[in-house]
PDB file of C-alpha atoms in Angstrom:
ATOM      1  CA  MET Y  97       0.002   0.003   0.007  1.00 47.00           C
ATOM      2  CA  VAL Y  98       1.293   3.463  -0.952  1.00 50.00           C
ATOM      3  CA  ASP Y  99       1.171   6.141   1.717  1.00 49.00           C
ATOM      4  CA  THR Y 100      -0.314   9.031  -0.257  1.00 48.00           C
ATOM      5  CA  ALA Y 101       0.852  11.525   2.375  1.00 42.00           C
ATOM      6  CA  LYS Y 102       4.485  10.714   1.431  1.00 47.00           C
ATOM      7  CA  VAL Y 103       4.105  11.145  -2.297  1.00 53.00           C
ATOM      8  CA  TYR Y 104       5.945  14.301  -3.489  1.00 68.00           C
ATOM      9  CA  LEU Y 105       5.759  14.682  -7.224  1.00 75.00           C
ATOM     10  CA  ASP Y 106       7.735  17.719  -8.340  1.00 71.00           C
ATOM     11  CA  GLU Y 107      10.833  15.781  -9.313  1.00 81.00           C
ATOM     12  CA  TYR Y 108       9.247  12.468 -10.299  1.00 90.00           C
ATOM     13  CA  SER Y 109       9.982  11.144 -13.784  1.00 92.00           C
ATOM     14  CA  PHE Y 110       7.201   9.860 -16.017  1.00 94.00           C
ATOM     15  CA  SER Y 111       8.267   6.253 -15.402  1.00 95.00           C
ATOM     16  CA  GLU Y 112       8.020   6.824 -11.636  1.00 94.00           C
ATOM     17  CA  LEU Y 113       4.621   8.456 -11.991  1.00 95.00           C
ATOM     18  CA  LYS Y 114       3.457   5.569 -14.208  1.00 95.00           C
ATOM     19  CA  GLU Y 115       4.558   3.085 -11.576  1.00 95.00           C
ATOM     20  CA  LEU Y 116       2.591   4.976  -8.945  1.00 94.00           C
ATOM     21  CA  PHE Y 117      -0.460   5.247 -11.216  1.00 96.00           C
ATOM     22  CA  GLU Y 118      -0.439   1.465 -11.692  1.00 94.00           C
ATOM     23  CA  CYS Y 119      -0.447   0.802  -7.946  1.00 93.00           C
ATOM     24  CA  ARG Y 120      -3.641  -0.482  -6.324  1.00 93.00           C
ATOM     25  CA  VAL Y 121      -4.781   2.257  -3.954  1.00 93.00           C
ATOM     26  CA  ARG Y 122      -8.281   2.888  -2.615  1.00 94.00           C
ATOM     27  CA  ASP Y 123      -7.968   6.660  -2.747  1.00 95.00           C
ATOM     28  CA  LEU Y 124      -9.413   8.683  -5.625  1.00 96.00           C
ATOM     29  CA  ASP Y 125      -7.420  11.787  -4.654  1.00 95.00           C
ATOM     30  CA  PHE Y 126      -4.218   9.730  -5.171  1.00 95.00           C
ATOM     31  CA  TYR Y 127      -5.195   8.924  -8.769  1.00 96.00           C
ATOM     32  CA  HIS Y 128      -6.325  12.513  -9.380  1.00 96.00           C
ATOM     33  CA  VAL Y 129      -2.958  13.861  -8.280  1.00 94.00           C
ATOM     34  CA  ILE Y 130      -0.913  11.323 -10.237  1.00 95.00           C
ATOM     35  CA  GLY Y 131      -3.199  11.666 -13.284  1.00 96.00           C
ATOM     36  CA  ARG Y 132      -2.676  15.411 -13.354  1.00 95.00           C
ATOM     37  CA  GLU Y 133       1.104  15.079 -13.101  1.00 94.00           C
ATOM     38  CA  ILE Y 134       1.158  12.528 -15.916  1.00 96.00           C
ATOM     39  CA  ALA Y 135      -0.976  14.870 -18.027  1.00 95.00           C
ATOM     40  CA  LEU Y 136       1.729  17.511 -17.616  1.00 91.00           C
ATOM     41  CA  LYS Y 137       4.611  15.172 -18.455  1.00 92.00           C
ATOM     42  CA  LYS Y 138       3.285  12.605 -20.937  1.00 94.00           C
ATOM     43  CA  PRO Y 139      -0.382  13.128 -21.898  1.00 94.00           C
ATOM     44  CA  SER Y 140      -0.227  10.433 -24.594  1.00 95.00           C
ATOM     45  CA  TYR Y 141      -0.063   7.793 -21.833  1.00 97.00           C
ATOM     46  CA  LEU Y 142      -3.518   8.800 -20.604  1.00 96.00           C
ATOM     47  CA  LEU Y 143      -4.998   9.105 -24.066  1.00 95.00           C
ATOM     48  CA  GLU Y 144      -3.686   5.744 -25.242  1.00 95.00           C
ATOM     49  CA  GLY Y 145      -4.474   3.918 -22.006  1.00 95.00           C
ATOM     50  CA  LEU Y 146      -7.865   5.412 -21.187  1.00 96.00           C
ATOM     51  CA  ASP Y 147      -9.936   2.581 -22.699  1.00 94.00           C
ATOM     52  CA  GLY Y 148      -8.011   0.036 -20.678  1.00 95.00           C
ATOM     53  CA  PHE Y 149      -8.224   1.737 -17.316  1.00 96.00           C
ATOM     54  CA  SER Y 150     -11.067   1.025 -14.893  1.00 95.00           C
ATOM     55  CA  GLY Y 151     -12.425   2.148 -11.550  1.00 96.00           C
ATOM     56  CA  LEU Y 152     -10.487   4.813  -9.623  1.00 97.00           C
ATOM     57  CA  ARG Y 153      -7.598   4.639 -12.064  1.00 97.00           C
ATOM     58  CA  LYS Y 154      -9.893   5.526 -14.917  1.00 98.00           C
ATOM     59  CA  GLN Y 155     -11.365   8.416 -12.925  1.00 98.00           C
ATOM     60  CA  GLY Y 156      -7.820   9.664 -12.298  1.00 98.00           C
ATOM     61  CA  ALA Y 157      -6.985   9.436 -15.997  1.00 98.00           C
ATOM     62  CA  ILE Y 158     -10.155  11.351 -16.947  1.00 98.00           C
ATOM     63  CA  PHE Y 159      -9.245  14.015 -14.393  1.00 98.00           C
ATOM     64  CA  GLY Y 160      -5.796  14.237 -15.991  1.00 97.00           C
ATOM     65  CA  LEU Y 161      -7.377  14.829 -19.402  1.00 97.00           C
ATOM     66  CA  SER Y 162      -9.008  17.958 -18.094  1.00 96.00           C
ATOM     67  CA  PHE Y 163      -5.557  19.633 -18.012  1.00 94.00           C
ATOM     68  CA  PHE Y 164      -4.860  19.055 -21.720  1.00 94.00           C
ATOM     69  CA  SER Y 165      -4.431  21.858 -24.222  1.00 88.00           C
ATOM     70  CA  GLY Y 166      -3.969  22.286 -27.956  1.00 86.00           C
ATOM     71  CA  ALA Y 167      -4.450  19.315 -30.288  1.00 87.00           C
ATOM     72  CA  GLU Y 168      -4.334  16.920 -27.355  1.00 92.00           C
ATOM     73  CA  ARG Y 169      -7.243  18.776 -25.785  1.00 94.00           C
ATOM     74  CA  ASP Y 170      -9.349  18.099 -28.911  1.00 94.00           C
ATOM     75  CA  GLU Y 171      -8.458  14.426 -28.815  1.00 95.00           C
ATOM     76  CA  ALA Y 172      -9.346  14.278 -25.129  1.00 96.00           C
ATOM     77  CA  ILE Y 173     -12.754  15.857 -25.783  1.00 96.00           C
ATOM     78  CA  ASP Y 174     -13.470  13.267 -28.466  1.00 95.00           C
ATOM     79  CA  LYS Y 175     -12.636  10.429 -26.077  1.00 96.00           C
ATOM     80  CA  LEU Y 176     -14.700  11.957 -23.292  1.00 97.00           C
ATOM     81  CA  VAL Y 177     -17.724  12.408 -25.538  1.00 96.00           C
ATOM     82  CA  LEU Y 178     -17.592   8.717 -26.349  1.00 96.00           C
ATOM     83  CA  ILE Y 179     -17.688   7.942 -22.619  1.00 97.00           C
ATOM     84  CA  LEU Y 180     -20.478  10.498 -22.144  1.00 97.00           C
ATOM     85  CA  ASN Y 181     -22.596   8.641 -24.690  1.00 95.00           C
ATOM     86  CA  SER Y 182     -21.834   5.176 -23.329  1.00 95.00           C
ATOM     87  CA  ASP Y 183     -23.293   3.157 -20.462  1.00 94.00           C
ATOM     88  CA  ALA Y 184     -20.312   3.994 -18.208  1.00 96.00           C
ATOM     89  CA  PRO Y 185     -20.725   3.535 -14.453  1.00 97.00           C
ATOM     90  CA  ALA Y 186     -21.947   6.605 -12.598  1.00 98.00           C
ATOM     91  CA  PRO Y 187     -18.585   7.615 -11.045  1.00 98.00           C
ATOM     92  CA  ILE Y 188     -16.900   7.477 -14.462  1.00 98.00           C
ATOM     93  CA  LEU Y 189     -19.718   9.417 -16.091  1.00 98.00           C
ATOM     94  CA  ALA Y 190     -19.663  12.098 -13.398  1.00 98.00           C
ATOM     95  CA  GLU Y 191     -15.871  12.456 -13.753  1.00 98.00           C
ATOM     96  CA  THR Y 192     -16.330  12.743 -17.513  1.00 98.00           C
ATOM     97  CA  ILE Y 193     -18.853  15.555 -17.203  1.00 97.00           C
ATOM     98  CA  ASP Y 194     -16.517  17.416 -14.843  1.00 97.00           C
ATOM     99  CA  ALA Y 195     -13.619  17.044 -17.298  1.00 97.00           C
ATOM    100  CA  LEU Y 196     -15.751  18.259 -20.231  1.00 96.00           C
ATOM    101  CA  ARG Y 197     -16.781  21.259 -18.114  1.00 95.00           C
ATOM    102  CA  HIS Y 198     -13.124  22.219 -17.783  1.00 94.00           C
ATOM    103  CA  LEU Y 199     -12.198  21.504 -21.403  1.00 95.00           C
ATOM    104  CA  SER Y 200     -15.160  22.783 -23.383  1.00 90.00           C
ATOM    105  CA  GLY Y 201     -17.710  24.479 -21.088  1.00 82.00           C
ATOM    106  CA  GLU Y 202     -20.891  25.623 -22.762  1.00 85.00           C
ATOM    107  CA  SER Y 203     -20.272  23.771 -25.999  1.00 91.00           C
ATOM    108  CA  MET Y 204     -21.084  20.525 -24.201  1.00 91.00           C
ATOM    109  CA  PHE Y 205     -24.264  21.841 -22.569  1.00 93.00           C
ATOM    110  CA  ASN Y 206     -26.796  19.969 -24.687  1.00 94.00           C
ATOM    111  CA  GLU Y 207     -24.888  16.667 -24.553  1.00 95.00           C
ATOM    112  CA  VAL Y 208     -24.451  16.890 -20.786  1.00 96.00           C
ATOM    113  CA  MET Y 209     -28.047  17.855 -20.181  1.00 96.00           C
ATOM    114  CA  GLN Y 210     -29.123  14.506 -21.614  1.00 96.00           C
ATOM    115  CA  HIS Y 211     -28.038  13.160 -18.235  1.00 97.00           C
ATOM    116  CA  ARG Y 212     -29.992  15.662 -16.131  1.00 96.00           C
ATOM    117  CA  SER Y 213     -32.385  12.929 -14.904  1.00 97.00           C
ATOM    118  CA  HIS Y 214     -29.746  10.202 -14.497  1.00 97.00           C
ATOM    119  CA  GLU Y 215     -30.536   7.730 -11.745  1.00 98.00           C
ATOM    120  CA  SER Y 216     -27.262   8.488  -9.933  1.00 98.00           C
ATOM    121  CA  PRO Y 217     -27.019  11.635  -7.771  1.00 98.00           C
ATOM    122  CA  LEU Y 218     -23.299  11.722  -8.599  1.00 98.00           C
ATOM    123  CA  VAL Y 219     -24.136  12.320 -12.224  1.00 98.00           C
ATOM    124  CA  ARG Y 220     -26.939  14.778 -11.568  1.00 98.00           C
ATOM    125  CA  ALA Y 221     -24.556  16.751  -9.289  1.00 98.00           C
ATOM    126  CA  ALA Y 222     -21.910  16.826 -12.052  1.00 98.00           C
ATOM    127  CA  VAL Y 223     -24.521  18.102 -14.505  1.00 97.00           C
ATOM    128  CA  LEU Y 224     -25.267  20.938 -12.066  1.00 97.00           C
ATOM    129  CA  ARG Y 225     -21.620  21.892 -11.801  1.00 96.00           C
ATOM    130  CA  LEU Y 226     -21.568  22.471 -15.538  1.00 96.00           C
ATOM    131  CA  VAL Y 227     -24.846  24.375 -15.383  1.00 95.00           C
ATOM    132  CA  TYR Y 228     -23.814  26.885 -12.756  1.00 93.00           C
ATOM    133  CA  ALA Y 229     -20.366  27.367 -14.329  1.00 92.00           C
ATOM    134  CA  LEU Y 230     -22.276  28.923 -17.276  1.00 88.00           C
ATOM    135  CA  LYS Y 231     -23.949  31.593 -15.075  1.00 87.00           C
ATOM    136  CA  GLY Y 232     -27.033  33.499 -16.230  1.00 87.00           C
ATOM    137  CA  GLU Y 233     -30.781  33.128 -15.795  1.00 90.00           C
ATOM    138  CA  ARG Y 234     -30.807  29.743 -17.493  1.00 92.00           C
ATOM    139  CA  ALA Y 235     -28.487  28.397 -14.771  1.00 95.00           C
ATOM    140  CA  GLU Y 236     -30.707  29.939 -12.082  1.00 95.00           C
ATOM    141  CA  GLU Y 237     -33.851  28.279 -13.407  1.00 96.00           C
ATOM    142  CA  ILE Y 238     -32.244  24.871 -13.738  1.00 96.00           C
ATOM    143  CA  LEU Y 239     -30.855  25.074 -10.196  1.00 97.00           C
ATOM    144  CA  ALA Y 240     -34.304  26.118  -8.938  1.00 97.00           C
ATOM    145  CA  ASP Y 241     -35.771  22.960 -10.595  1.00 97.00           C
ATOM    146  CA  TYR Y 242     -33.265  20.766  -8.768  1.00 98.00           C
ATOM    147  CA  MET Y 243     -34.234  22.150  -5.373  1.00 97.00           C
ATOM    148  CA  ARG Y 244     -36.819  19.357  -5.394  1.00 96.00           C
ATOM    149  CA  ASP Y 245     -34.307  16.589  -6.195  1.00 98.00           C
ATOM    150  CA  PRO Y 246     -34.828  13.604  -3.897  1.00 97.00           C
ATOM    151  CA  ASP Y 247     -31.153  13.262  -3.038  1.00 98.00           C
ATOM    152  CA  PRO Y 248     -29.479  15.634  -0.576  1.00 98.00           C
ATOM    153  CA  LEU Y 249     -26.142  15.379  -2.412  1.00 98.00           C
ATOM    154  CA  VAL Y 250     -27.752  17.037  -5.419  1.00 98.00           C
ATOM    155  CA  ARG Y 251     -29.489  19.659  -3.318  1.00 98.00           C
ATOM    156  CA  GLU Y 252     -26.150  20.520  -1.687  1.00 98.00           C
ATOM    157  CA  GLU Y 253     -24.792  21.098  -5.181  1.00 97.00           C
ATOM    158  CA  VAL Y 254     -27.753  23.376  -5.855  1.00 98.00           C
ATOM    159  CA  ALA Y 255     -26.832  25.460  -2.800  1.00 98.00           C
ATOM    160  CA  ASP Y 256     -23.194  25.638  -3.933  1.00 97.00           C
ATOM    161  CA  GLY Y 257     -24.314  26.710  -7.371  1.00 97.00           C
ATOM    162  CA  LEU Y 258     -26.603  29.394  -6.075  1.00 97.00           C
ATOM    163  CA  GLU Y 259     -23.760  30.777  -3.978  1.00 97.00           C
ATOM    164  CA  GLU Y 260     -21.567  30.807  -7.097  1.00 95.00           C
ATOM    165  CA  LEU Y 261     -24.214  32.731  -9.070  1.00 95.00           C
ATOM    166  CA  ALA Y 262     -24.640  35.260  -6.242  1.00 94.00           C
ATOM    167  CA  THR Y 263     -27.644  37.025  -7.806  1.00 94.00           C
ATOM    168  CA  LYS Y 264     -30.625  38.487  -5.996  1.00 95.00           C
ATOM    169  CA  ARG Y 265     -32.750  35.558  -7.171  1.00 95.00           C
ATOM    170  CA  SER Y 266     -30.183  32.972  -6.118  1.00 96.00           C
ATOM    171  CA  ILE Y 267     -29.970  34.505  -2.662  1.00 96.00           C
ATOM    172  CA  GLU Y 268     -33.759  34.241  -2.357  1.00 97.00           C
ATOM    173  CA  LEU Y 269     -33.571  30.600  -3.371  1.00 98.00           C
ATOM    174  CA  LEU Y 270     -30.786  29.993  -0.815  1.00 98.00           C
ATOM    175  CA  GLU Y 271     -32.969  31.490   1.876  1.00 98.00           C
ATOM    176  CA  THR Y 272     -35.754  29.073   0.967  1.00 98.00           C
ATOM    177  CA  ILE Y 273     -33.356  26.108   1.137  1.00 98.00           C
ATOM    178  CA  ALA Y 274     -31.924  27.303   4.481  1.00 98.00           C
ATOM    179  CA  LYS Y 275     -35.426  27.438   5.980  1.00 98.00           C
ATOM    180  CA  SER Y 276     -37.230  24.483   4.452  1.00 97.00           C
ATOM    181  CA  ASP Y 277     -34.978  21.790   3.022  1.00 98.00           C
ATOM    182  CA  GLN Y 278     -35.695  18.456   4.679  1.00 97.00           C
ATOM    183  CA  SER Y 279     -32.005  17.742   5.208  1.00 98.00           C
ATOM    184  CA  GLU Y 280     -30.230  19.489   8.106  1.00 98.00           C
ATOM    185  CA  LYS Y 281     -26.932  19.244   6.249  1.00 98.00           C
ATOM    186  CA  VAL Y 282     -28.354  20.913   3.116  1.00 98.00           C
ATOM    187  CA  ARG Y 283     -29.935  23.640   5.231  1.00 98.00           C
ATOM    188  CA  GLN Y 284     -26.531  24.281   6.824  1.00 98.00           C
ATOM    189  CA  VAL Y 285     -24.796  24.428   3.459  1.00 98.00           C
ATOM    190  CA  ALA Y 286     -27.318  27.098   2.369  1.00 98.00           C
ATOM    191  CA  LYS Y 287     -26.869  29.043   5.598  1.00 98.00           C
ATOM    192  CA  ASP Y 288     -23.087  28.971   5.194  1.00 97.00           C
ATOM    193  CA  ALA Y 289     -23.456  30.167   1.584  1.00 97.00           C
ATOM    194  CA  LEU Y 290     -25.689  33.043   2.686  1.00 97.00           C
ATOM    195  CA  GLU Y 291     -23.205  34.032   5.353  1.00 96.00           C
ATOM    196  CA  THR Y 292     -20.324  33.975   2.841  1.00 96.00           C
ATOM    197  CA  LEU Y 293     -22.297  36.089   0.401  1.00 95.00           C
ATOM    198  CA  ALA Y 294     -23.224  38.582   3.157  1.00 94.00           C
ATOM    199  CA  GLN Y 295     -19.575  38.939   4.140  1.00 90.00           C
ATOM    200  CA  SER Y 296     -18.458  39.488   0.549  1.00 86.00           C
ATOM    201  CA  GLY Y 297     -21.003  42.203   0.317  1.00 67.00           C
TER     202      GLY Y 297
END
């Protein structure tokens, strides 16, 4: 087992990073960190190996793709769109949506919104992260619709998104969540968001 607290990556070669990436570790953050470093040193490894990776390792590779630029960015987007349109497991699909948000933003809106009613709250929450990154009234209205989502994870994401938008309407919606959401945790997230917005003035 690798102790992730002892992994320092600044001076690691690609071969050392590859060896770490191929370890069996039950820690998504570990694969995220290694995947990002590999993306900066040898992005072709992630592109060529993506189809063969699975589980947390695949999530780490997808996260790494989100740091691509230039022609490699275009290739990464093509691969991610294939995953988006597949029957990938929910954690992989959610990671894919997050990566597409970083790489292509609004251009992926329609494709991502096809998953707005996905059975997994992980995926619905990832859809919302793309929505509120786009700002505007459209984002406000979609977030308002998700205030009735049955899963508190998704409703927490709604509160985060409304804080990010920071409009008069979003503050009103946050006040509603803080008062009436059925989950104490979601109510607290909304209260914290309101406090942060009040302090930022």
